[in-house]
C-alpha cells in the first residue's frame, strides 16, 4: 500500500430523499476512492446521515412517525441508493447510533470542563431548513435567512456557547499558513474575509425541541445539530472509543484526509470544525474541497417548483454510468453546473454513444472480422501515426493522473475523451477496410487492430473510477487478464498476445433527443 487516504462526504439530512444534487458529493468522493484504490492506496471512504435536529423532528411529525422511525426509513433508502450507484463506501455512519451519540456527549462535556463551552442566553433568529443561527444584523431586511431566503423563527432561550472568538486568530493563522487547506482558492478567500470581520461565539445547544443528543450534565438541552454532525468524521473512526485504531491509522497517521462539501456548508467546515478540533487538541489533518451546486433551468431544485430529479430515475432509464459521467463531466469543481434533460441526452449521445460506444463497437467488430478476435503485439511500427500515438498515450496518462491526483476529475475526463477522439480519427486515417483488401498488408492491419486494442484497454482502466460498469464490460469483452487491468499496466504495449475476444455489444444506444425530452416534459 502506498498512501493512507481518508475521504468523507457531508452526511445528508435525513429530512428527505437524496436527489442528483446532493448525490454529486458522494459520486465525486467515490471517484476519488476508486482512483486511489486503483493506485493501491489504502483508502477509507465514509458517508452517512445527519439524523437529528428540528427540521427532522418536524418532518417526522408531519408523517405521524417518531423521529427514529422516520430516519430509519430514510437511512435505509439512502443506503440502497448508494448501492445502486455502486458507491464503494467503507462505512455509513448515522448520528442516531450509540457509537456516535456517546462520543458527542463526551466531546461536549470535555469542552464544557475546559471552559471552551459556557452557558448563556441566545436571542436571535434561527433558520430551520439550514439549521443555522443568525443574529438580527445578518438577516435579510425582511427577516428571512441570508443563506436560503426562507423565513426564520425568533429564538430566545438559555443556551450553551462555543468560544469561537478565542480561536479566531489561531484559525486565521492556520488558514493563511496552509494554502491548500481550503480549495478552490476563491472559497478560501471568502472564508478569510468572513473571519476577518470577526467571529461571534456560537450557540451550541437548543431547549425548545427534543430530537437531538442531550447534554449529559444538563439534559434539558440538546446539542446543536451541526456540532453533533461535524463530529461524525471522528466518531466513525472510533475517536474516544475503546477501539480507535481507524482514528490512529487514517487521521493521526494518514497521508491524505479530504472532506468534500458543498459551498453552502463551507462555513461550518472551515470555521466551526477546525475550532472544535483545536479545542479538543486534535490535529487538523483534513483538506476541504468545496464544490458548487447542480442547478436546474429554473435555478435551485425544490419541491415547490417540482423540478427535483432523483438519481434512481436517471439510472433506471439511462444506466448508471451515464449519470456518474454527467455529474463529473458537467461540474467543474468549485463552480455550479446545470442539469437539463436536453444537455444530459446530448452528452449521452455525443460522448457516450458516439465517441466511446462507437470506438468500442467498431474496434471489436474489426478485430473479430479481420483476425477472428485475436491481436498479437507487432514487432515494429508500420505507420507514422504509431509514434505519435505512443507519445500521445504517455502524455494522456500523465495528465490524467495529475488531474485525478489533484481532484480535477472534469479535466481528467476531458483528456480521456480527447484520446478517444484520437483513436476514432486513427481508424479513419489508417482505413483498415482498405488494408483488409490487400493480403500483403496483413501485418499493417494487425498493427492497427493492436493499437485500437491497447488504446481501448487503457481508456477502460482510466474511466473505471467514474464509469465502473462500462469499464468492466469493455475489459471483459477484450478478455484483458487481471494483471493488465491495474494501474501499473497503464502503459501502452502491455498486451503480448490477446485472448479471443467476444462479439461487440452496444454500450450506449443512441437516443432520439426529441422523444426523450417529450417524456420528461410530461
Ligand atoms: O448540509 N447540487 O446536509 P444536506 C450540489 N447535514 N450539491 C448539493 C445540492 C445541489 N443541488 N443540494 C445540496 C447538510 N447539495 C448537513 C451536512 S456534514 C457534517 C452535515 C449538497 O443534506 C450540499 O451542498 O442539506 C451539501 O454539501 C450536501 O448536499 C448535503 O446537504
Coordinates of C-alpha atoms and ligand atoms in Angstrom, one line a residue:
X1 CA 0.0 0.0 0.0
X2 CA 1.4 3.4 -0.9
X3 CA -0.6 6.1 0.9
X4 CA -3.3 6.1 3.6
X5 CA -6.3 8.2 2.5
X6 CA -9.5 9.1 4.3
X7 CA -12.3 10.7 2.3
X8 CA -15.7 11.8 3.5
X9 CA -18.9 13.2 2.1
X10 CA -21.2 15.5 4.0
X11 CA -23.7 13.5 6.0
X12 CA -27.0 14.1 4.4
X13 CA -30.0 15.4 6.4
X14 CA -32.5 12.5 6.8
X15 CA -35.3 15.0 6.3
X16 CA -35.9 13.7 2.8
X17 CA -34.5 11.7 -0.1
X18 CA -31.2 12.4 -1.7
X19 CA -31.5 14.0 -5.2
X20 CA -29.0 14.3 -8.0
X21 CA -27.7 17.5 -6.5
X22 CA -26.6 16.1 -3.2
X23 CA -25.6 12.7 -4.7
X24 CA -22.9 14.7 -6.6
X25 CA -20.7 14.9 -3.4
X26 CA -21.0 11.1 -3.0
X27 CA -20.2 10.3 -6.6
X28 CA -17.1 12.6 -6.6
X29 CA -15.9 11.0 -3.3
X30 CA -16.4 7.6 -4.9
X31 CA -14.3 8.6 -7.9
X32 CA -11.6 9.7 -5.5
X33 CA -11.8 6.4 -3.5
X34 CA -11.8 4.2 -6.6
X35 CA -8.9 6.0 -8.2
X36 CA -6.8 5.8 -5.0
X37 CA -7.6 2.1 -4.5
X38 CA -6.6 1.5 -8.1
X39 CA -3.3 3.2 -7.2
X40 CA -3.1 0.8 -4.3
X41 CA -3.5 3.5 -1.7
X42 CA -5.1 2.3 1.5
X43 CA -8.4 4.3 1.2
X44 CA -11.2 4.6 3.7
X45 CA -14.4 6.2 2.4
X46 CA -17.0 7.4 4.8
X47 CA -20.5 8.6 4.2
X48 CA -23.7 8.7 6.3
X49 CA -26.8 10.5 7.6
X50 CA -27.4 13.6 9.7
X51 CA -30.4 12.4 11.6
X52 CA -31.0 15.0 14.4
X53 CA -32.5 18.5 14.6
X54 CA -35.6 20.5 14.5
X55 CA -36.1 20.1 10.7
X56 CA -36.2 16.3 11.0
X57 CA -38.4 16.4 14.1
X58 CA -40.9 18.5 12.2
X59 CA -40.7 16.3 9.1
X60 CA -41.4 13.2 11.2
X61 CA -44.4 14.8 12.9
X62 CA -46.0 15.6 9.5
X63 CA -46.0 11.9 8.7
X64 CA -47.2 10.9 12.1
X65 CA -44.0 9.0 12.8
X66 CA -41.5 9.1 15.6
X67 CA -38.2 10.8 14.5
X68 CA -36.4 7.5 14.9
X69 CA -38.9 5.6 12.7
X70 CA -38.7 8.4 10.2
X71 CA -34.9 8.5 10.0
X72 CA -34.7 4.7 9.9
X73 CA -36.7 4.7 6.7
X74 CA -34.7 7.5 5.0
X75 CA -31.4 5.9 6.0
X76 CA -32.4 2.6 4.6
X77 CA -33.5 4.2 1.3
X78 CA -30.3 6.1 1.1
X79 CA -28.1 3.1 1.7
X80 CA -29.9 1.3 -1.1
X81 CA -29.4 4.3 -3.3
X82 CA -25.6 4.2 -2.8
X83 CA -25.6 0.5 -3.6
X84 CA -27.4 1.2 -6.9
X85 CA -24.9 3.9 -7.7
X86 CA -22.1 1.4 -6.9
X87 CA -20.7 3.7 -4.2
X88 CA -17.8 2.0 -2.5
X89 CA -18.0 3.5 1.0
X90 CA -16.4 1.6 3.8
X91 CA -18.8 2.8 6.4
X92 CA -22.2 4.5 6.7
X93 CA -22.5 6.5 9.9
X94 CA -25.8 7.5 11.4
X95 CA -25.8 10.2 14.0
X96 CA -28.5 8.4 16.0
X97 CA -26.2 5.5 16.6
X98 CA -24.8 5.0 20.0
X99 CA -21.2 4.8 18.8
X100 CA -21.8 8.4 17.7
X101 CA -24.1 9.9 20.4
X102 CA -21.9 8.7 23.3
X103 CA -18.8 10.3 21.9
X104 CA -20.5 13.5 21.0
X105 CA -21.7 13.8 24.6
X106 CA -18.1 13.2 25.9
X107 CA -16.8 15.8 23.5
X108 CA -19.3 18.3 24.7
X109 CA -18.5 17.6 28.4
X110 CA -14.8 17.9 27.8
X111 CA -15.3 21.3 26.1
X112 CA -17.5 22.4 29.0
X113 CA -14.9 21.3 31.5
X114 CA -12.2 23.3 29.7
X115 CA -14.5 26.3 29.6
X116 CA -14.5 26.3 25.7
X117 CA -18.2 25.9 26.1
X118 CA -20.1 28.1 28.6
X119 CA -23.8 28.7 29.5
X120 CA -25.6 31.9 28.4
X121 CA -28.7 33.1 26.7
X122 CA -29.3 33.2 22.9
X123 CA -31.6 35.8 21.5
X124 CA -31.8 36.0 17.7
X125 CA -33.2 34.1 14.8
X126 CA -33.0 30.5 13.6
X127 CA -33.4 29.1 10.1
X128 CA -34.8 25.6 10.5
X129 CA -34.1 24.4 6.9
X130 CA -30.4 25.5 7.2
X131 CA -30.3 24.6 11.0
X132 CA -28.4 27.9 11.4
X133 CA -28.4 30.7 14.0
X134 CA -28.4 34.3 12.7
X135 CA -28.2 37.5 14.8
X136 CA -30.6 40.2 13.5
X137 CA -27.7 42.1 11.9
X138 CA -27.1 39.2 9.5
X139 CA -30.7 38.6 8.4
X140 CA -32.1 40.0 5.1
X141 CA -34.2 43.1 5.5
X142 CA -37.4 41.2 5.6
X143 CA -36.1 38.9 8.4
X144 CA -35.5 36.0 6.0
X145 CA -32.5 33.7 6.1
X146 CA -29.4 35.3 4.4
X147 CA -28.4 31.8 3.0
X148 CA -31.6 30.3 1.7
X149 CA -34.1 33.2 1.7
X150 CA -36.7 31.3 3.7
X151 CA -38.5 32.6 6.8
X152 CA -36.6 32.3 10.1
X153 CA -38.0 31.8 13.6
X154 CA -37.3 34.0 16.6
X155 CA -35.5 32.2 19.4
X156 CA -34.8 33.3 22.9
X157 CA -33.6 30.5 25.2
X158 CA -30.9 29.5 27.6
X159 CA -28.0 28.1 25.5
X160 CA -24.5 26.9 25.6
X161 CA -21.9 28.7 23.5
X162 CA -18.7 27.6 22.0
X163 CA -15.9 30.1 22.2
X164 CA -15.1 30.9 18.6
X165 CA -13.6 34.3 19.4
X166 CA -10.9 32.7 21.5
X167 CA -9.6 30.7 18.5
X168 CA -10.2 33.4 15.8
X169 CA -6.5 34.4 15.4
X170 CA -5.2 30.8 15.7
X171 CA -7.6 29.7 12.9
X172 CA -6.8 32.7 10.7
X173 CA -3.0 31.9 11.1
X174 CA -3.7 28.3 10.3
X175 CA -5.6 29.1 7.1
X176 CA -3.0 31.6 5.9
X177 CA -0.2 29.2 6.6
X178 CA -1.9 26.3 4.8
X179 CA -2.5 27.5 1.3
X180 CA -4.2 24.3 0.2
X181 CA -6.4 23.8 3.3
X182 CA -9.5 25.2 1.5
X183 CA -9.9 24.7 -2.2
X184 CA -10.6 26.3 -4.6
X185 CA -8.9 29.5 -3.8
X186 CA -12.0 31.7 -4.2
X187 CA -13.7 29.8 -1.4
X188 CA -10.6 30.2 0.8
X189 CA -10.6 33.9 0.3
X190 CA -14.3 34.0 1.2
X191 CA -13.5 32.2 4.5
X192 CA -10.6 34.5 5.3
X193 CA -12.7 37.6 4.8
X194 CA -15.5 36.2 6.8
X195 CA -13.2 35.5 9.8
X196 CA -11.5 38.9 9.4
X197 CA -14.9 40.6 10.0
X198 CA -14.7 39.0 13.5
X199 CA -16.4 35.8 14.8
X200 CA -19.2 35.6 17.4
X201 CA -19.3 32.8 19.9
X202 CA -21.5 30.0 18.5
X203 CA -24.7 28.9 20.1
X204 CA -24.3 25.1 20.5
X205 CA -27.5 23.8 22.2
X206 CA -31.3 24.1 22.0
X207 CA -34.0 23.7 24.6
X208 CA -37.2 24.2 22.5
X209 CA -37.4 20.7 20.9
X210 CA -36.2 17.2 21.8
X211 CA -34.8 15.4 18.8
X212 CA -31.1 15.6 19.4
X213 CA -28.3 14.4 21.6
X214 CA -28.9 15.5 25.2
X215 CA -26.2 17.4 27.0
X216 CA -25.1 14.8 29.6
X217 CA -24.8 17.2 32.5
X218 CA -27.9 19.2 31.7
X219 CA -30.3 17.1 29.6
X220 CA -32.9 19.7 29.0
X221 CA -30.5 20.9 26.3
X222 CA -29.9 19.0 23.1
X223 CA -26.6 19.5 21.4
X224 CA -26.8 21.8 18.3
X225 CA -27.1 19.6 15.2
X226 CA -24.0 21.0 13.5
X227 CA -21.7 20.2 16.5
X228 CA -23.3 16.7 16.5
X229 CA -22.9 16.3 12.7
X230 CA -19.4 17.5 12.3
X231 CA -18.1 15.1 14.9
X232 CA -19.1 12.2 12.6
X233 CA -15.8 12.5 10.8
X234 CA -14.1 11.4 14.0
X235 CA -16.7 9.2 15.7
X236 CA -16.8 7.0 12.7
X237 CA -13.1 6.3 13.1
X238 CA -13.6 5.3 16.8
X239 CA -12.2 8.5 18.3
X240 CA -12.6 8.5 22.1
X241 CA -13.9 4.9 21.9
X242 CA -12.4 1.6 23.0
X243 CA -11.1 0.7 19.6
X244 CA -9.7 3.8 18.0
X245 CA -7.4 2.1 15.5
X246 CA -9.0 3.7 12.5
X247 CA -8.6 7.1 14.1
X248 CA -4.9 6.3 14.7
X249 CA -4.4 5.0 11.3
X250 CA -6.3 7.4 9.0
X251 CA -6.5 10.6 11.0
X252 CA -3.3 10.8 13.1
X253 CA -1.1 8.8 10.8
X254 CA -2.8 9.1 7.5
X255 CA -1.3 10.8 4.4
X256 CA -4.4 12.5 3.0
X257 CA -7.7 13.4 4.7
X258 CA -10.3 15.1 2.5
X259 CA -13.7 16.5 3.3
X260 CA -15.8 17.1 0.3
X261 CA -18.6 19.7 0.9
X262 CA -21.0 21.9 -1.0
X263 CA -20.3 25.6 -1.0
X264 CA -23.3 26.2 1.3
X265 CA -21.8 24.3 4.2
X266 CA -18.3 25.7 3.8
X267 CA -18.5 28.0 6.9
X268 CA -19.3 25.1 9.1
X269 CA -16.4 23.0 7.9
X270 CA -13.9 25.8 7.5
X271 CA -14.6 27.6 10.8
X272 CA -16.6 25.6 13.4
X273 CA -15.0 22.2 12.7
X274 CA -11.3 23.3 12.9
X275 CA -12.1 25.3 16.0
X276 CA -13.7 22.3 17.6
X277 CA -10.6 20.3 16.7
X278 CA -8.3 23.0 18.1
X279 CA -10.3 23.0 21.4
X280 CA -10.1 19.2 21.5
X281 CA -6.4 19.3 20.8
X282 CA -6.9 17.1 17.8
X283 CA -4.6 18.0 14.8
X284 CA -6.3 19.5 11.8
X285 CA -5.4 16.9 9.2
X286 CA -8.0 17.5 6.6
X287 CA -8.3 19.5 3.4
X288 CA -11.6 20.9 2.3
X289 CA -12.9 20.7 -1.3
X290 CA -15.9 22.9 -1.7
X291 CA -18.0 22.2 -4.8
X292 CA -20.7 24.3 -6.4
X293 CA -24.3 23.4 -7.0
X294 CA -26.2 21.5 -9.6
X295 CA -28.8 23.9 -10.8
X296 CA -31.9 23.4 -13.0
X297 CA -33.1 25.7 -15.7
X298 CA -35.3 27.3 -13.1
X299 CA -32.5 27.7 -10.6
X300 CA -32.4 25.5 -7.5
X301 CA -34.0 22.1 -7.3
X302 CA -37.0 22.4 -5.0
X303 CA -40.1 20.5 -4.0
X304 CA -42.3 23.6 -4.5
X305 CA -41.1 24.1 -8.1
X306 CA -41.4 20.4 -8.7
X307 CA -38.1 20.1 -10.5
X308 CA -36.3 17.6 -8.4
X309 CA -34.5 14.8 -10.2
X310 CA -33.8 11.6 -8.3
X311 CA -30.7 9.5 -9.2
X312 CA -32.6 6.2 -9.3
X313 CA -35.0 7.6 -12.0
X314 CA -32.0 8.5 -14.2
X315 CA -30.2 5.2 -13.6
X316 CA -33.3 3.1 -14.3
X317 CA -33.8 4.8 -17.6
X318 CA -30.3 5.6 -18.9
X319 CA -27.9 3.3 -16.9
X320 CA -25.6 4.1 -14.0
X321 CA -22.5 5.2 -15.9
X322 CA -24.4 7.9 -17.9
X323 CA -25.4 9.6 -14.6
X324 CA -22.0 9.3 -13.0
X325 CA -20.3 10.5 -16.2
X326 CA -22.6 13.5 -16.5
X327 CA -22.2 14.6 -12.9
X328 CA -18.4 14.5 -13.0
X329 CA -18.2 15.9 -16.5
X330 CA -20.6 18.8 -16.1
X331 CA -19.3 20.1 -12.8
X332 CA -16.0 21.9 -12.7
X333 CA -15.1 21.6 -9.0
X334 CA -15.9 24.9 -7.4
X335 CA -18.4 26.2 -9.9
X336 CA -22.1 25.5 -10.4
X337 CA -23.2 23.2 -13.1
X338 CA -26.5 22.8 -14.8
X339 CA -28.7 19.8 -15.3
X340 CA -31.2 19.8 -18.1
X341 CA -32.5 16.8 -19.9
X342 CA -31.5 18.3 -23.3
X343 CA -27.9 18.6 -22.1
X344 CA -28.0 15.2 -20.4
X345 CA -29.3 13.4 -23.6
X346 CA -26.8 15.4 -25.8
X347 CA -23.8 14.3 -23.7
X348 CA -25.2 10.7 -23.7
X349 CA -25.5 10.7 -27.5
X350 CA -22.3 12.5 -28.3
X351 CA -19.8 11.5 -25.7
X352 CA -21.1 8.0 -24.7
X353 CA -23.0 6.6 -27.7
X354 CA -20.9 8.2 -30.5
X355 CA -17.4 8.7 -29.2
X356 CA -16.9 5.9 -26.7
X357 CA -19.6 3.5 -27.8
X358 CA -18.6 3.7 -31.5
X359 CA -15.0 3.3 -30.8
X360 CA -15.7 0.1 -28.8
X361 CA -18.1 -1.5 -31.3
X362 CA -16.0 -0.6 -34.4
X363 CA -12.8 -1.8 -32.9
X364 CA -14.2 -5.0 -31.6
X365 CA -16.1 -5.9 -34.7
X366 CA -13.0 -5.3 -36.9
X367 CA -10.7 -7.4 -34.6
X368 CA -13.3 -10.1 -35.0
X369 CA -13.8 -9.8 -38.7
X370 CA -10.1 -9.5 -39.7
X371 CA -8.4 -11.6 -37.1
X372 CA -11.0 -13.9 -35.6
X373 CA -11.0 -11.9 -32.4
X374 CA -7.3 -12.1 -31.6
X375 CA -4.5 -9.5 -31.8
X376 CA -0.7 -10.0 -31.4
X377 CA 1.8 -7.4 -30.5
X378 CA 3.6 -6.3 -33.7
X379 CA 7.4 -6.3 -33.6
X380 CA 7.8 -3.0 -35.3
X381 CA 5.7 0.1 -36.1
X382 CA 4.2 0.4 -39.5
X383 CA 2.7 3.9 -39.5
X384 CA 4.0 7.4 -38.7
X385 CA 0.8 7.7 -36.6
X386 CA 2.1 4.9 -34.4
X387 CA 4.9 7.0 -32.9
X388 CA 2.6 9.9 -32.5
X389 CA 0.1 7.7 -30.6
X390 CA 2.8 6.3 -28.4
X391 CA 3.9 9.7 -27.3
X392 CA 0.3 11.0 -27.0
X393 CA -0.5 8.0 -24.8
X394 CA 2.2 8.8 -22.4
X395 CA 1.1 12.4 -22.2
X396 CA -2.5 11.5 -21.8
X397 CA -1.8 9.1 -18.9
X398 CA 0.4 11.6 -17.2
X399 CA -2.1 14.4 -17.5
X400 CA -5.0 12.1 -16.4
X401 CA -3.1 11.0 -13.3
X402 CA -2.1 14.6 -12.5
X403 CA -5.7 15.7 -12.8
X404 CA -7.1 12.9 -10.8
X405 CA -4.5 13.3 -8.1
X406 CA -5.5 16.9 -7.8
X407 CA -9.2 16.4 -7.7
X408 CA -9.6 17.8 -11.2
X409 CA -11.8 15.0 -12.4
X410 CA -13.6 17.0 -15.0
X411 CA -10.2 17.9 -16.7
X412 CA -9.2 14.2 -16.4
X413 CA -12.3 13.2 -18.3
X414 CA -11.6 15.8 -20.9
X415 CA -8.2 14.4 -21.6
X416 CA -9.6 10.8 -21.8
X417 CA -12.2 12.0 -24.3
X418 CA -9.6 13.7 -26.4
X419 CA -7.8 10.4 -26.5
X420 CA -11.0 8.6 -27.6
X421 CA -11.4 11.2 -30.4
X422 CA -7.8 10.5 -31.5
X423 CA -8.5 6.8 -31.6
X424 CA -11.6 7.3 -33.7
X425 CA -9.5 9.5 -36.0
X426 CA -6.8 6.9 -36.2
X427 CA -9.3 4.4 -37.6
X428 CA -10.2 6.9 -40.4
X429 CA -6.6 7.7 -41.1
X430 CA -5.4 4.0 -41.4
X431 CA -8.6 2.8 -43.2
X432 CA -8.4 -0.8 -42.1
X433 CA -11.2 -1.8 -44.6
X434 CA -8.8 -0.8 -47.4
X435 CA -5.8 -2.7 -45.8
X436 CA -8.0 -5.7 -45.5
X437 CA -8.5 -6.0 -49.2
X438 CA -4.7 -6.4 -49.7
X439 CA -3.3 -9.8 -48.4
X440 CA 0.2 -8.3 -48.3
X441 CA -1.0 -5.7 -45.8
X442 CA -2.0 -8.2 -43.1
X443 CA 0.7 -7.1 -40.7
X444 CA -0.2 -3.4 -41.1
X445 CA -3.8 -4.4 -40.4
X446 CA -2.8 -6.3 -37.3
X447 CA -0.8 -3.2 -36.2
X448 CA -3.9 -1.0 -36.5
X449 CA -6.0 -3.5 -34.6
X450 CA -3.4 -3.9 -31.9
X451 CA -3.2 -0.1 -31.4
X452 CA -7.0 0.0 -31.1
X453 CA -7.0 -2.8 -28.6
X454 CA -4.4 -1.2 -26.4
X455 CA -5.9 2.2 -26.6
X456 CA -9.3 0.7 -25.6
X457 CA -7.7 -1.2 -22.7
X458 CA -6.0 2.0 -21.4
X459 CA -9.2 4.0 -21.8
X460 CA -11.2 1.4 -19.9
X461 CA -8.8 1.5 -17.0
X462 CA -8.8 5.3 -16.9
X463 CA -12.6 5.6 -16.9
X464 CA -13.1 3.0 -14.1
X465 CA -13.3 5.5 -11.2
X466 CA -16.1 7.4 -13.0
X467 CA -17.7 4.6 -15.1
X468 CA -17.1 1.3 -13.3
X469 CA -19.8 -0.7 -15.2
X470 CA -18.6 0.3 -18.7
X471 CA -15.0 -0.2 -17.8
X472 CA -15.6 -3.7 -16.7
X473 CA -17.8 -4.6 -19.7
X474 CA -15.1 -3.4 -22.1
X475 CA -12.2 -5.1 -20.3
X476 CA -14.3 -8.3 -20.1
X477 CA -15.1 -8.1 -23.8
X478 CA -11.5 -7.6 -24.7
X479 CA -10.6 -10.5 -22.4
X480 CA -8.0 -8.5 -20.7
X481 CA -6.3 -10.5 -17.9
X482 CA -6.4 -9.2 -14.3
X483 CA -2.8 -8.2 -14.4
X484 CA -3.3 -5.9 -17.4
X485 CA -6.2 -4.1 -15.7
X486 CA -4.3 -2.5 -12.9
X487 CA -2.8 1.0 -12.8
X488 CA 0.7 -0.4 -13.2
X489 CA -0.4 -1.7 -16.5
X490 CA -1.4 1.8 -17.6
X491 CA 1.4 1.7 -20.3
X492 CA 1.0 1.2 -24.0
X493 CA 2.0 -2.3 -25.2
X494 CA 1.4 -4.5 -22.2
X495 CA -0.6 -7.0 -24.1
X496 CA 1.5 -9.5 -25.9
X497 CA -1.0 -11.9 -27.4
X498 CA -4.6 -11.1 -26.9
X499 CA -7.2 -13.7 -26.0
X500 CA -10.0 -14.3 -28.5
X501 CA -12.5 -11.5 -27.8
X502 CA -16.3 -11.5 -27.7
X503 CA -18.8 -10.1 -30.2
X504 CA -19.4 -6.4 -29.8
X505 CA -22.3 -5.3 -27.6
X506 CA -24.0 -1.9 -27.6
X507 CA -22.8 0.0 -24.6
X508 CA -25.0 3.1 -25.1
X509 CA -27.8 3.0 -27.5
X510 CA -28.3 6.3 -29.3
X511 CA -31.4 8.2 -28.2
X512 CA -33.9 10.2 -30.0
X513 CA -33.4 13.6 -28.3
X514 CA -36.9 14.9 -29.1
X515 CA -38.7 11.9 -27.9
X516 CA -36.7 11.7 -24.7
X517 CA -37.3 15.4 -23.9
X518 CA -41.0 15.0 -24.6
X519 CA -41.1 12.2 -22.0
X520 CA -39.6 14.4 -19.3
X521 CA -41.8 17.4 -20.1
X522 CA -45.0 15.4 -19.3
Ligands
LIG1 O1 -26.0 20.2 4.7 N1 -26.0 20.5 -6.0 O2 -27.0 18.2 4.6 P1 -27.8 18.3 3.2 C1 -24.9 20.1 -5.4 N2 -26.5 17.6 7.0 N3 -24.8 19.8 -4.1 C2 -25.9 20.0 -3.4 C3 -27.1 20.4 -4.0 C4 -27.1 20.6 -5.3 N4 -28.2 21.0 -6.0 N5 -28.1 20.4 -3.0 C5 -27.4 20.0 -1.9 C6 -26.3 19.1 5.2 N6 -26.1 19.8 -2.1 C7 -25.7 18.7 6.5 C8 -24.3 18.3 6.3 S1 -21.9 17.4 7.3 C9 -21.2 17.3 8.7 C10 -23.5 17.9 7.6 C11 -25.1 19.4 -1.1 O3 -28.5 17.0 3.0 C12 -24.9 20.4 -0.1 O4 -24.0 21.4 -0.6 O5 -28.6 19.6 3.2 C13 -24.2 19.6 1.0 O6 -22.8 19.5 0.7 C14 -24.8 18.2 0.8 O7 -25.5 18.2 -0.4 C15 -25.7 17.7 1.9 O8 -26.7 18.6 2.1

